[in-house]
PDB file of N, CA and C in Angstrom:
ATOM      1  N   TYR A  23      -7.832 -11.226 -11.441  1.00 35.00           N
ATOM      2  CA  TYR A  23      -7.385 -10.000 -12.300  1.00 35.00           C
ATOM      3  C   TYR A  23      -7.141  -8.954 -11.171  1.00 35.00           C
ATOM      4  N   LEU A  24      -6.065  -8.338 -11.115  1.00 42.00           N
ATOM      5  CA  LEU A  24      -5.755  -7.279 -10.215  1.00 42.00           C
ATOM      6  C   LEU A  24      -5.178  -6.327 -11.124  1.00 42.00           C
ATOM      7  N   GLU A  25      -5.972  -5.073 -10.384  1.00 43.00           N
ATOM      8  CA  GLU A  25      -5.367  -4.006 -11.142  1.00 43.00           C
ATOM      9  C   GLU A  25      -4.926  -2.995  -9.790  1.00 43.00           C
ATOM     10  N   HIS A  26      -3.810  -2.170 -10.067  1.00 39.00           N
ATOM     11  CA  HIS A  26      -3.140  -1.354  -9.097  1.00 39.00           C
ATOM     12  C   HIS A  26      -3.356   0.232  -9.593  1.00 39.00           C
ATOM     13  N   PHE A  27      -3.881   0.989  -8.718  1.00 39.00           N
ATOM     14  CA  PHE A  27      -3.934   2.193  -8.827  1.00 39.00           C
ATOM     15  C   PHE A  27      -3.127   3.190  -7.884  1.00 39.00           C
ATOM     16  N   PHE A  28      -2.510   4.103  -8.057  1.00 33.00           N
ATOM     17  CA  PHE A  28      -1.696   5.132  -7.221  1.00 33.00           C
ATOM     18  C   PHE A  28      -2.375   6.543  -7.216  1.00 33.00           C
ATOM     19  N   PHE A  29      -2.905   6.748  -6.069  1.00 33.00           N
ATOM     20  CA  PHE A  29      -3.600   8.160  -6.021  1.00 33.00           C
ATOM     21  C   PHE A  29      -2.859   8.990  -4.919  1.00 33.00           C
ATOM     22  N   PHE A  30      -2.968  10.387  -4.841  1.00 28.00           N
ATOM     23  CA  PHE A  30      -2.530  11.322  -3.928  1.00 28.00           C
ATOM     24  C   PHE A  30      -3.514  11.188  -2.990  1.00 28.00           C
ATOM     25  N   LYS A  31      -4.958  11.257  -3.309  1.00 33.00           N
ATOM     26  CA  LYS A  31      -5.937  11.724  -2.611  1.00 33.00           C
ATOM     27  C   LYS A  31      -6.983  10.698  -2.492  1.00 33.00           C
ATOM     28  N   THR A  32      -7.585  10.428  -1.268  1.00 41.00           N
ATOM     29  CA  THR A  32      -8.732   9.374  -1.170  1.00 41.00           C
ATOM     30  C   THR A  32      -9.735   9.571  -1.894  1.00 41.00           C
ATOM     31  N   THR A  33     -10.234   8.539  -2.637  1.00 45.00           N
ATOM     32  CA  THR A  33     -11.499   8.717  -3.514  1.00 45.00           C
ATOM     33  C   THR A  33     -12.373   7.820  -2.856  1.00 45.00           C
ATOM     34  N   ALA A  34     -13.566   8.216  -2.923  1.00 46.00           N
ATOM     35  CA  ALA A  34     -14.856   6.968  -2.536  1.00 46.00           C
ATOM     36  C   ALA A  34     -14.751   5.777  -3.226  1.00 46.00           C
ATOM     37  N   THR A  35     -14.656   4.692  -2.418  1.00 43.00           N
ATOM     38  CA  THR A  35     -14.604   3.416  -3.036  1.00 43.00           C
ATOM     39  C   THR A  35     -15.529   3.177  -4.360  1.00 43.00           C
ATOM     40  N   HIS A  36     -16.950   3.603  -3.892  1.00 41.00           N
ATOM     41  CA  HIS A  36     -17.694   3.345  -5.054  1.00 41.00           C
ATOM     42  C   HIS A  36     -17.418   4.176  -6.360  1.00 41.00           C
ATOM     43  N   LYS A  37     -16.443   5.114  -6.296  1.00 43.00           N
ATOM     44  CA  LYS A  37     -16.069   5.541  -7.613  1.00 43.00           C
ATOM     45  C   LYS A  37     -14.909   4.950  -8.345  1.00 43.00           C
ATOM     46  N   ILE A  38     -14.461   4.127  -7.611  1.00 42.00           N
ATOM     47  CA  ILE A  38     -13.102   3.288  -8.250  1.00 42.00           C
ATOM     48  C   ILE A  38     -13.426   1.793  -8.420  1.00 42.00           C
ATOM     49  N   LEU A  39     -14.728   1.329  -8.220  1.00 42.00           N
ATOM     50  CA  LEU A  39     -14.963  -0.167  -8.262  1.00 42.00           C
ATOM     51  C   LEU A  39     -16.222  -0.440  -9.549  1.00 42.00           C
ATOM     52  N   PRO A  40     -15.485  -0.173 -10.844  1.00 41.00           N
ATOM     53  CA  PRO A  40     -16.474  -0.783 -11.533  1.00 41.00           C
ATOM     54  C   PRO A  40     -16.806  -2.160 -11.747  1.00 41.00           C
ATOM     55  N   LEU A  41     -17.938  -2.572 -12.108  1.00 39.00           N
ATOM     56  CA  LEU A  41     -18.518  -4.010 -11.974  1.00 39.00           C
ATOM     57  C   LEU A  41     -17.526  -4.876 -12.603  1.00 39.00           C
ATOM     58  N   SER A  42     -16.822  -4.713 -13.595  1.00 38.00           N
ATOM     59  CA  SER A  42     -15.996  -5.449 -14.371  1.00 38.00           C
ATOM     60  C   SER A  42     -14.538  -5.735 -13.747  1.00 38.00           C
ATOM     61  N   ILE A  43     -14.393  -5.205 -12.599  1.00 40.00           N
ATOM     62  CA  ILE A  43     -13.167  -5.488 -11.724  1.00 40.00           C
ATOM     63  C   ILE A  43     -13.360  -6.298 -10.334  1.00 40.00           C
ATOM     64  N   ARG A  44     -12.745  -7.316 -10.032  1.00 45.00           N
ATOM     65  CA  ARG A  44     -13.181  -8.305  -9.008  1.00 45.00           C
ATOM     66  C   ARG A  44     -12.333  -7.690  -7.871  1.00 45.00           C
ATOM     67  N   ARG A  45     -11.139  -7.002  -7.814  1.00 47.00           N
ATOM     68  CA  ARG A  45     -10.372  -6.497  -6.786  1.00 47.00           C
ATOM     69  C   ARG A  45      -9.613  -5.316  -7.185  1.00 47.00           C
ATOM     70  N   ARG A  46      -9.709  -4.307  -6.245  1.00 46.00           N
ATOM     71  CA  ARG A  46      -8.650  -3.262  -6.640  1.00 46.00           C
ATOM     72  C   ARG A  46      -7.549  -2.908  -5.392  1.00 46.00           C
ATOM     73  N   ARG A  47      -6.529  -2.819  -5.403  1.00 47.00           N
ATOM     74  CA  ARG A  47      -5.788  -1.942  -4.428  1.00 47.00           C
ATOM     75  C   ARG A  47      -5.573  -0.525  -4.633  1.00 47.00           C
ATOM     76  N   LYS A  48      -6.002   0.214  -3.810  1.00 47.00           N
ATOM     77  CA  LYS A  48      -5.690   1.645  -4.050  1.00 47.00           C
ATOM     78  C   LYS A  48      -4.572   2.270  -3.039  1.00 47.00           C
ATOM     79  N   PHE A  49      -3.571   3.014  -3.518  1.00 49.00           N
ATOM     80  CA  PHE A  49      -2.660   3.402  -2.576  1.00 49.00           C
ATOM     81  C   PHE A  49      -2.691   5.050  -2.542  1.00 49.00           C
ATOM     82  N   CYS A  50      -3.179   5.351  -1.401  1.00 47.00           N
ATOM     83  CA  CYS A  50      -3.275   6.797  -1.398  1.00 47.00           C
ATOM     84  C   CYS A  50      -2.232   7.547  -0.434  1.00 47.00           C
ATOM     85  N   LYS A  51      -1.069   7.101  -0.486  1.00 56.00           N
ATOM     86  CA  LYS A  51       0.144   7.774  -0.004  1.00 56.00           C
ATOM     87  C   LYS A  51      -0.143   8.145   1.420  1.00 56.00           C
ATOM     88  N   ARG A  52       0.066   9.618   1.737  1.00 64.00           N
ATOM     89  CA  ARG A  52      -0.065   9.875   2.946  1.00 64.00           C
ATOM     90  C   ARG A  52      -1.451   9.717   3.659  1.00 64.00           C
ATOM     91  N   ASP A  53      -2.582   9.285   2.901  1.00 73.00           N
ATOM     92  CA  ASP A  53      -3.866   8.920   3.478  1.00 73.00           C
ATOM     93  C   ASP A  53      -3.826   7.400   3.988  1.00 73.00           C
ATOM     94  N   GLY A  54      -3.050   6.641   3.479  1.00 81.00           N
ATOM     95  CA  GLY A  54      -3.071   5.120   3.718  1.00 81.00           C
ATOM     96  C   GLY A  54      -3.233   4.725   2.425  1.00 81.00           C
ATOM     97  N   SER A  55      -3.675   3.241   2.898  1.00 83.00           N
ATOM     98  CA  SER A  55      -4.065   2.515   1.739  1.00 83.00           C
ATOM     99  C   SER A  55      -5.367   1.800   1.852  1.00 83.00           C
ATOM    100  N   LEU A  56      -6.259   1.654   0.722  1.00 79.00           N
ATOM    101  CA  LEU A  56      -7.362   1.009   0.586  1.00 79.00           C
ATOM    102  C   LEU A  56      -7.438  -0.356  -0.329  1.00 79.00           C
ATOM    103  N   TYR A  57      -7.925  -1.296   0.122  1.00 81.00           N
ATOM    104  CA  TYR A  57      -8.069  -2.419  -0.343  1.00 81.00           C
ATOM    105  C   TYR A  57      -9.580  -2.980  -0.579  1.00 81.00           C
ATOM    106  N   ALA A  58     -10.093  -3.086  -1.970  1.00 74.00           N
ATOM    107  CA  ALA A  58     -11.562  -3.161  -2.166  1.00 74.00           C
ATOM    108  C   ALA A  58     -11.486  -4.599  -2.903  1.00 74.00           C
ATOM    109  N   ARG A  59     -12.800  -5.041  -2.442  1.00 72.00           N
ATOM    110  CA  ARG A  59     -13.122  -6.379  -3.306  1.00 72.00           C
ATOM    111  C   ARG A  59     -14.708  -6.712  -3.342  1.00 72.00           C
ATOM    112  N   ARG A  60     -14.974  -6.747  -4.438  1.00 69.00           N
ATOM    113  CA  ARG A  60     -16.526  -7.172  -4.987  1.00 69.00           C
ATOM    114  C   ARG A  60     -17.047  -7.926  -3.726  1.00 69.00           C
ATOM    115  N   GLY A  61     -18.079  -7.540  -3.065  1.00 74.00           N
ATOM    116  CA  GLY A  61     -18.890  -8.381  -2.126  1.00 74.00           C
ATOM    117  C   GLY A  61     -18.289  -8.334  -0.808  1.00 74.00           C
ATOM    118  N   ALA A  62     -17.394  -7.512  -0.554  1.00 74.00           N
ATOM    119  CA  ALA A  62     -16.762  -7.417   0.749  1.00 74.00           C
ATOM    120  C   ALA A  62     -16.902  -5.932   1.088  1.00 74.00           C
ATOM    121  N   GLU A  63     -16.705  -5.560   2.403  1.00 79.00           N
ATOM    122  CA  GLU A  63     -16.331  -4.227   2.628  1.00 79.00           C
ATOM    123  C   GLU A  63     -14.994  -3.705   2.645  1.00 79.00           C
ATOM    124  N   PRO A  64     -14.728  -2.609   1.984  1.00 79.00           N
ATOM    125  CA  PRO A  64     -13.438  -2.022   2.015  1.00 79.00           C
ATOM    126  C   PRO A  64     -12.829  -2.074   3.195  1.00 79.00           C
ATOM    127  N   LEU A  65     -11.556  -2.117   2.951  1.00 81.00           N
ATOM    128  CA  LEU A  65     -10.460  -2.061   3.929  1.00 81.00           C
ATOM    129  C   LEU A  65      -9.368  -1.289   3.828  1.00 81.00           C
ATOM    130  N   THR A  66      -9.327  -0.349   5.054  1.00 83.00           N
ATOM    131  CA  THR A  66      -8.407   0.677   4.918  1.00 83.00           C
ATOM    132  C   THR A  66      -7.549   0.638   6.010  1.00 83.00           C
ATOM    133  N   VAL A  67      -6.254   0.764   5.732  1.00 87.00           N
ATOM    134  CA  VAL A  67      -5.078   1.042   6.597  1.00 87.00           C
ATOM    135  C   VAL A  67      -4.391   2.364   6.539  1.00 87.00           C
ATOM    136  N   PRO A  68      -4.520   3.097   7.775  1.00 87.00           N
ATOM    137  CA  PRO A  68      -4.067   4.356   7.737  1.00 87.00           C
ATOM    138  C   PRO A  68      -2.271   4.265   7.606  1.00 87.00           C
ATOM    139  N   ALA A  69      -1.653   5.454   7.007  1.00 86.00           N
ATOM    140  CA  ALA A  69      -0.357   5.495   6.736  1.00 86.00           C
ATOM    141  C   ALA A  69       0.272   6.071   8.261  1.00 86.00           C
ATOM    142  N   PRO A  70       1.406   5.336   8.548  1.00 90.00           N
ATOM    143  CA  PRO A  70       2.065   5.971   9.744  1.00 90.00           C
ATOM    144  C   PRO A  70       2.370   7.413   9.530  1.00 90.00           C
ATOM    145  N   HIS A  71       2.214   8.184  10.672  1.00 89.00           N
ATOM    146  CA  HIS A  71       2.710   9.500  10.569  1.00 89.00           C
ATOM    147  C   HIS A  71       4.412   9.716  10.776  1.00 89.00           C
ATOM    148  N   VAL A  72       4.882  10.260   9.693  1.00 91.00           N
ATOM    149  CA  VAL A  72       6.260  10.540   9.790  1.00 91.00           C
ATOM    150  C   VAL A  72       6.709  11.547   9.157  1.00 91.00           C
ATOM    151  N   THR A  73       7.805  12.212   9.279  1.00 91.00           N
ATOM    152  CA  THR A  73       8.365  13.345   8.336  1.00 91.00           C
ATOM    153  C   THR A  73       9.072  12.872   7.405  1.00 91.00           C
ATOM    154  N   ALA A  74       8.647  13.311   6.133  1.00 90.00           N
ATOM    155  CA  ALA A  74       9.268  12.825   4.987  1.00 90.00           C
ATOM    156  C   ALA A  74      10.462  13.806   4.542  1.00 90.00           C
ATOM    157  N   VAL A  75      11.452  12.990   4.095  1.00 92.00           N
ATOM    158  CA  VAL A  75      12.666  13.752   3.722  1.00 92.00           C
ATOM    159  C   VAL A  75      12.930  13.490   2.108  1.00 92.00           C
ATOM    160  N   ASP A  76      12.400  12.208   1.685  1.00 92.00           N
ATOM    161  CA  ASP A  76      12.501  12.124   0.124  1.00 92.00           C
ATOM    162  C   ASP A  76      11.657  11.002   0.036  1.00 92.00           C
ATOM    163  N   THR A  77      10.538  11.400  -0.844  1.00 89.00           N
ATOM    164  CA  THR A  77       9.459  10.275  -1.356  1.00 89.00           C
ATOM    165  C   THR A  77      10.083   9.467  -2.683  1.00 89.00           C
ATOM    166  N   THR A  78      11.194   9.792  -3.124  1.00 91.00           N
ATOM    167  CA  THR A  78      11.587   9.290  -4.392  1.00 91.00           C
ATOM    168  C   THR A  78      11.157   7.579  -4.567  1.00 91.00           C
ATOM    169  N   ALA A  79      11.541   6.775  -3.615  1.00 91.00           N
ATOM    170  CA  ALA A  79      11.431   5.406  -3.703  1.00 91.00           C
ATOM    171  C   ALA A  79      10.235   4.766  -2.730  1.00 91.00           C
ATOM    172  N   ALA A  80       9.245   5.800  -2.353  1.00 89.00           N
ATOM    173  CA  ALA A  80       8.117   5.470  -1.493  1.00 89.00           C
ATOM    174  C   ALA A  80       7.073   4.034  -2.059  1.00 89.00           C
ATOM    175  N   GLY A  81       6.743   4.494  -3.394  1.00 88.00           N
ATOM    176  CA  GLY A  81       5.786   3.729  -4.154  1.00 88.00           C
ATOM    177  C   GLY A  81       6.344   2.402  -4.475  1.00 88.00           C
ATOM    178  N   ASP A  82       7.750   2.257  -4.740  1.00 90.00           N
ATOM    179  CA  ASP A  82       8.375   1.016  -5.139  1.00 90.00           C
ATOM    180  C   ASP A  82       8.676   0.240  -3.979  1.00 90.00           C
ATOM    181  N   THR A  83       8.974   1.015  -2.871  1.00 93.00           N
ATOM    182  CA  THR A  83       9.003   0.244  -1.453  1.00 93.00           C
ATOM    183  C   THR A  83       7.863  -0.377  -1.037  1.00 93.00           C
ATOM    184  N   PHE A  84       6.639   0.158  -1.036  1.00 90.00           N
ATOM    185  CA  PHE A  84       5.520  -0.264  -0.782  1.00 90.00           C
ATOM    186  C   PHE A  84       4.993  -1.186  -1.421  1.00 90.00           C
ATOM    187  N   VAL A  85       5.131  -1.406  -2.921  1.00 88.00           N
ATOM    188  CA  VAL A  85       4.579  -2.419  -3.814  1.00 88.00           C
ATOM    189  C   VAL A  85       5.347  -3.565  -3.547  1.00 88.00           C
ATOM    190  N   GLY A  86       6.888  -3.423  -3.330  1.00 93.00           N
ATOM    191  CA  GLY A  86       7.716  -4.451  -3.207  1.00 93.00           C
ATOM    192  C   GLY A  86       7.658  -5.210  -1.715  1.00 93.00           C
ATOM    193  N   ALA A  87       7.322  -4.368  -0.750  1.00 94.00           N
ATOM    194  CA  ALA A  87       6.813  -5.064   0.588  1.00 94.00           C
ATOM    195  C   ALA A  87       5.491  -5.745   0.420  1.00 94.00           C
ATOM    196  N   LEU A  88       4.550  -5.083  -0.078  1.00 90.00           N
ATOM    197  CA  LEU A  88       3.297  -5.655  -0.377  1.00 90.00           C
ATOM    198  C   LEU A  88       3.337  -6.892  -0.986  1.00 90.00           C
ATOM    199  N   ALA A  89       4.149  -7.200  -2.184  1.00 90.00           N
ATOM    200  CA  ALA A  89       4.320  -8.429  -3.022  1.00 90.00           C
ATOM    201  C   ALA A  89       4.946  -9.361  -2.146  1.00 90.00           C
ATOM    202  N   VAL A  90       5.896  -9.174  -1.167  1.00 94.00           N
ATOM    203  CA  VAL A  90       6.808  -9.881  -0.203  1.00 94.00           C
ATOM    204  C   VAL A  90       5.719 -10.615   0.666  1.00 94.00           C
ATOM    205  N   ALA A  91       4.820  -9.684   1.560  1.00 93.00           N
ATOM    206  CA  ALA A  91       3.875 -10.216   2.442  1.00 93.00           C
ATOM    207  C   ALA A  91       2.981 -10.944   1.766  1.00 93.00           C
ATOM    208  N   LEU A  92       2.342 -10.654   0.659  1.00 89.00           N
ATOM    209  CA  LEU A  92       1.247 -11.372   0.081  1.00 89.00           C
ATOM    210  C   LEU A  92       1.835 -12.677  -0.376  1.00 89.00           C
ATOM    211  N   GLY A  93       3.197 -12.834  -0.811  1.00 91.00           N
ATOM    212  CA  GLY A  93       3.721 -14.195  -1.222  1.00 91.00           C
ATOM    213  C   GLY A  93       3.918 -14.923  -0.189  1.00 91.00           C
ATOM    214  N   GLU A  94       4.155 -14.336   1.081  1.00 95.00           N
ATOM    215  CA  GLU A  94       4.455 -15.004   2.211  1.00 95.00           C
ATOM    216  C   GLU A  94       3.064 -15.600   2.985  1.00 95.00           C
ATOM    217  N   GLY A  95       2.151 -15.089   2.190  1.00 93.00           N
ATOM    218  CA  GLY A  95       0.729 -15.930   2.765  1.00 93.00           C
ATOM    219  C   GLY A  95       0.182 -14.857   3.859  1.00 93.00           C
ATOM    220  N   ARG A  96       0.510 -13.664   4.015  1.00 93.00           N
ATOM    221  CA  ARG A  96       0.031 -12.682   5.143  1.00 93.00           C
ATOM    222  C   ARG A  96      -1.358 -12.500   4.632  1.00 93.00           C
ATOM    223  N   PRO A  97      -2.220 -12.250   5.635  1.00 90.00           N
ATOM    224  CA  PRO A  97      -3.539 -11.950   5.371  1.00 90.00           C
ATOM    225  C   PRO A  97      -3.344 -10.439   4.710  1.00 90.00           C
ATOM    226  N   VAL A  98      -4.284 -10.089   3.695  1.00 86.00           N
ATOM    227  CA  VAL A  98      -4.232  -8.407   3.189  1.00 86.00           C
ATOM    228  C   VAL A  98      -3.998  -7.238   4.218  1.00 86.00           C
ATOM    229  N   GLN A  99      -5.004  -7.266   5.326  1.00 89.00           N
ATOM    230  CA  GLN A  99      -4.531  -6.190   6.010  1.00 89.00           C
ATOM    231  C   GLN A  99      -3.228  -6.186   6.940  1.00 89.00           C
ATOM    232  N   GLN A 100      -2.676  -7.213   7.144  1.00 93.00           N
ATOM    233  CA  GLN A 100      -1.108  -7.469   7.639  1.00 93.00           C
ATOM    234  C   GLN A 100      -0.599  -6.968   6.731  1.00 93.00           C
ATOM    235  N   ALA A 101      -0.776  -7.506   5.466  1.00 91.00           N
ATOM    236  CA  ALA A 101       0.402  -7.105   4.264  1.00 91.00           C
ATOM    237  C   ALA A 101       0.461  -5.683   4.250  1.00 91.00           C
ATOM    238  N   LEU A 102      -0.774  -5.145   3.933  1.00 90.00           N
ATOM    239  CA  LEU A 102      -0.884  -3.774   3.907  1.00 90.00           C
ATOM    240  C   LEU A 102      -0.103  -2.785   4.860  1.00 90.00           C
ATOM    241  N   ILE A 103      -0.184  -3.188   6.287  1.00 93.00           N
ATOM    242  CA  ILE A 103       0.248  -2.648   7.206  1.00 93.00           C
ATOM    243  C   ILE A 103       1.696  -2.716   7.506  1.00 93.00           C
ATOM    244  N   TRP A 104       2.379  -4.010   6.898  1.00 95.00           N
ATOM    245  CA  TRP A 104       3.835  -4.101   7.029  1.00 95.00           C
ATOM    246  C   TRP A 104       4.250  -3.294   5.854  1.00 95.00           C
ATOM    247  N   ALA A 105       3.699  -3.214   4.571  1.00 92.00           N
ATOM    248  CA  ALA A 105       4.015  -2.288   3.755  1.00 92.00           C
ATOM    249  C   ALA A 105       4.208  -1.015   3.897  1.00 92.00           C
ATOM    250  N   SER A 106       3.132  -0.328   4.311  1.00 91.00           N
ATOM    251  CA  SER A 106       3.104   0.917   4.863  1.00 91.00           C
ATOM    252  C   SER A 106       4.110   1.381   5.661  1.00 91.00           C
ATOM    253  N   ALA A 107       4.477   0.257   6.795  1.00 95.00           N
ATOM    254  CA  ALA A 107       5.729   0.440   7.430  1.00 95.00           C
ATOM    255  C   ALA A 107       6.958   0.775   6.836  1.00 95.00           C
ATOM    256  N   ALA A 108       7.263  -0.099   5.807  1.00 95.00           N
ATOM    257  CA  ALA A 108       8.359  -0.220   4.870  1.00 95.00           C
ATOM    258  C   ALA A 108       8.202   1.208   4.133  1.00 95.00           C
ATOM    259  N   ALA A 109       7.260   1.513   3.793  1.00 92.00           N
ATOM    260  CA  ALA A 109       7.676   2.914   2.823  1.00 92.00           C
ATOM    261  C   ALA A 109       7.700   4.029   3.921  1.00 92.00           C
ATOM    262  N   ALA A 110       6.979   4.077   4.972  1.00 93.00           N
ATOM    263  CA  ALA A 110       7.102   5.345   6.119  1.00 93.00           C
ATOM    264  C   ALA A 110       8.625   5.131   6.669  1.00 93.00           C
ATOM    265  N   LEU A 111       9.356   3.876   6.619  1.00 95.00           N
ATOM    266  CA  LEU A 111      10.757   3.897   6.653  1.00 95.00           C
ATOM    267  C   LEU A 111      11.574   4.538   5.812  1.00 95.00           C
ATOM    268  N   CYS A 112      11.236   4.258   4.426  1.00 95.00           N
ATOM    269  CA  CYS A 112      11.850   4.756   3.111  1.00 95.00           C
ATOM    270  C   CYS A 112      11.839   5.995   3.037  1.00 95.00           C
ATOM    271  N   VAL A 113      10.647   6.860   3.326  1.00 93.00           N
ATOM    272  CA  VAL A 113      10.700   8.298   3.127  1.00 93.00           C
ATOM    273  C   VAL A 113      11.283   9.090   4.187  1.00 93.00           C
ATOM    274  N   GLN A 114      11.788   8.715   5.085  1.00 94.00           N
ATOM    275  CA  GLN A 114      12.601   9.389   6.106  1.00 94.00           C
ATOM    276  C   GLN A 114      14.194   9.332   5.946  1.00 94.00           C
ATOM    277  N   ARG A 115      14.425   8.835   4.745  1.00 95.00           N
ATOM    278  CA  ARG A 115      15.983   8.711   4.222  1.00 95.00           C
ATOM    279  C   ARG A 115      15.875   9.135   2.942  1.00 95.00           C
ATOM    280  N   PRO A 116      17.070   9.945   2.521  1.00 95.00           N
ATOM    281  CA  PRO A 116      17.400  10.522   0.984  1.00 95.00           C
ATOM    282  C   PRO A 116      17.483   9.366   0.291  1.00 95.00           C
ATOM    283  N   GLY A 117      17.372   9.612  -0.945  1.00 94.00           N
ATOM    284  CA  GLY A 117      17.889   8.592  -1.956  1.00 94.00           C
ATOM    285  C   GLY A 117      16.642   7.754  -2.330  1.00 94.00           C
ATOM    286  N   ALA A 118      17.003   6.751  -3.485  1.00 93.00           N
ATOM    287  CA  ALA A 118      16.214   5.843  -4.029  1.00 93.00           C
ATOM    288  C   ALA A 118      16.298   4.341  -3.382  1.00 93.00           C
ATOM    289  N   SER A 119      17.086   3.666  -4.283  1.00 93.00           N
ATOM    290  CA  SER A 119      17.482   2.198  -3.585  1.00 93.00           C
ATOM    291  C   SER A 119      18.053   2.325  -2.214  1.00 93.00           C
ATOM    292  N   THR A 120      19.055   3.513  -1.955  1.00 95.00           N
ATOM    293  CA  THR A 120      19.634   3.501  -0.723  1.00 95.00           C
ATOM    294  C   THR A 120      18.573   3.763   0.762  1.00 95.00           C
ATOM    295  N   SER A 121      17.208   4.282   0.144  1.00 96.00           N
ATOM    296  CA  SER A 121      16.551   4.617   1.199  1.00 96.00           C
ATOM    297  C   SER A 121      15.347   3.374   1.699  1.00 96.00           C
ATOM    298  N   MET A 122      15.583   2.310   0.854  1.00 96.00           N
ATOM    299  CA  MET A 122      14.649   1.111   1.136  1.00 96.00           C
ATOM    300  C   MET A 122      15.277   0.488   2.267  1.00 96.00           C
ATOM    301  N   PRO A 123      14.040  -0.091   3.329  1.00 97.00           N
ATOM    302  CA  PRO A 123      14.722  -0.582   4.708  1.00 97.00           C
ATOM    303  C   PRO A 123      14.843  -2.002   4.276  1.00 97.00           C
ATOM    304  N   TYR A 124      15.694  -2.582   5.127  1.00 97.00           N
ATOM    305  CA  TYR A 124      15.707  -3.858   5.433  1.00 97.00           C
ATOM    306  C   TYR A 124      14.698  -4.754   5.887  1.00 97.00           C
ATOM    307  N   ARG A 125      14.647  -5.992   5.805  1.00 97.00           N
ATOM    308  CA  ARG A 125      13.298  -6.644   6.630  1.00 97.00           C
ATOM    309  C   ARG A 125      13.458  -6.486   8.084  1.00 97.00           C
ATOM    310  N   THR A 126      14.552  -6.736   8.595  1.00 97.00           N
ATOM    311  CA  THR A 126      14.705  -6.664  10.008  1.00 97.00           C
ATOM    312  C   THR A 126      14.235  -4.989  10.458  1.00 97.00           C
ATOM    313  N   GLU A 127      14.403  -4.000   9.536  1.00 97.00           N
ATOM    314  CA  GLU A 127      13.914  -2.636  10.049  1.00 97.00           C
ATOM    315  C   GLU A 127      12.459  -2.639   9.973  1.00 97.00           C
ATOM    316  N   ILE A 128      12.023  -3.239   9.074  1.00 97.00           N
ATOM    317  CA  ILE A 128      10.319  -2.929   8.798  1.00 97.00           C
ATOM    318  C   ILE A 128       9.708  -4.010  10.089  1.00 97.00           C
ATOM    319  N   ASP A 129      10.210  -5.013  10.241  1.00 97.00           N
ATOM    320  CA  ASP A 129       9.861  -5.941  11.538  1.00 97.00           C
ATOM    321  C   ASP A 129       9.720  -5.001  12.773  1.00 97.00           C
ATOM    322  N   ALA A 130      11.063  -4.504  12.945  1.00 97.00           N
ATOM    323  CA  ALA A 130      11.208  -3.677  14.128  1.00 97.00           C
ATOM    324  C   ALA A 130      10.433  -2.373  14.508  1.00 97.00           C
ATOM    325  N   SER A 131       9.717  -1.827  13.257  1.00 92.00           N
ATOM    326  CA  SER A 131       9.133  -0.832  13.426  1.00 92.00           C
ATOM    327  C   SER A 131       7.612  -0.913  13.951  1.00 92.00           C
TER     328      SER A 131
END
């Protein structure tokens, strides 16, 4: 059972983990991302520092890249880093789908 939450600011983990939830991924945009699972220490991944031109497709790019990375069997931390790199590339370009990077660009970043 997974739930996804999008926030603009970081919130303390204990405030977003009710006992009924086994895992949560929280996306903090410019602050990075946080993965929390009951019984484990929270995992935070800082966002790359870039100058944003257009944030229209940043969330879609992040979630899409995260799904690809997890689907390929990458560990959560590596998947979050890869997804963050994809979103960082995306926000540096104008547009929506036209700003989404290719895999080769993400791998090279």
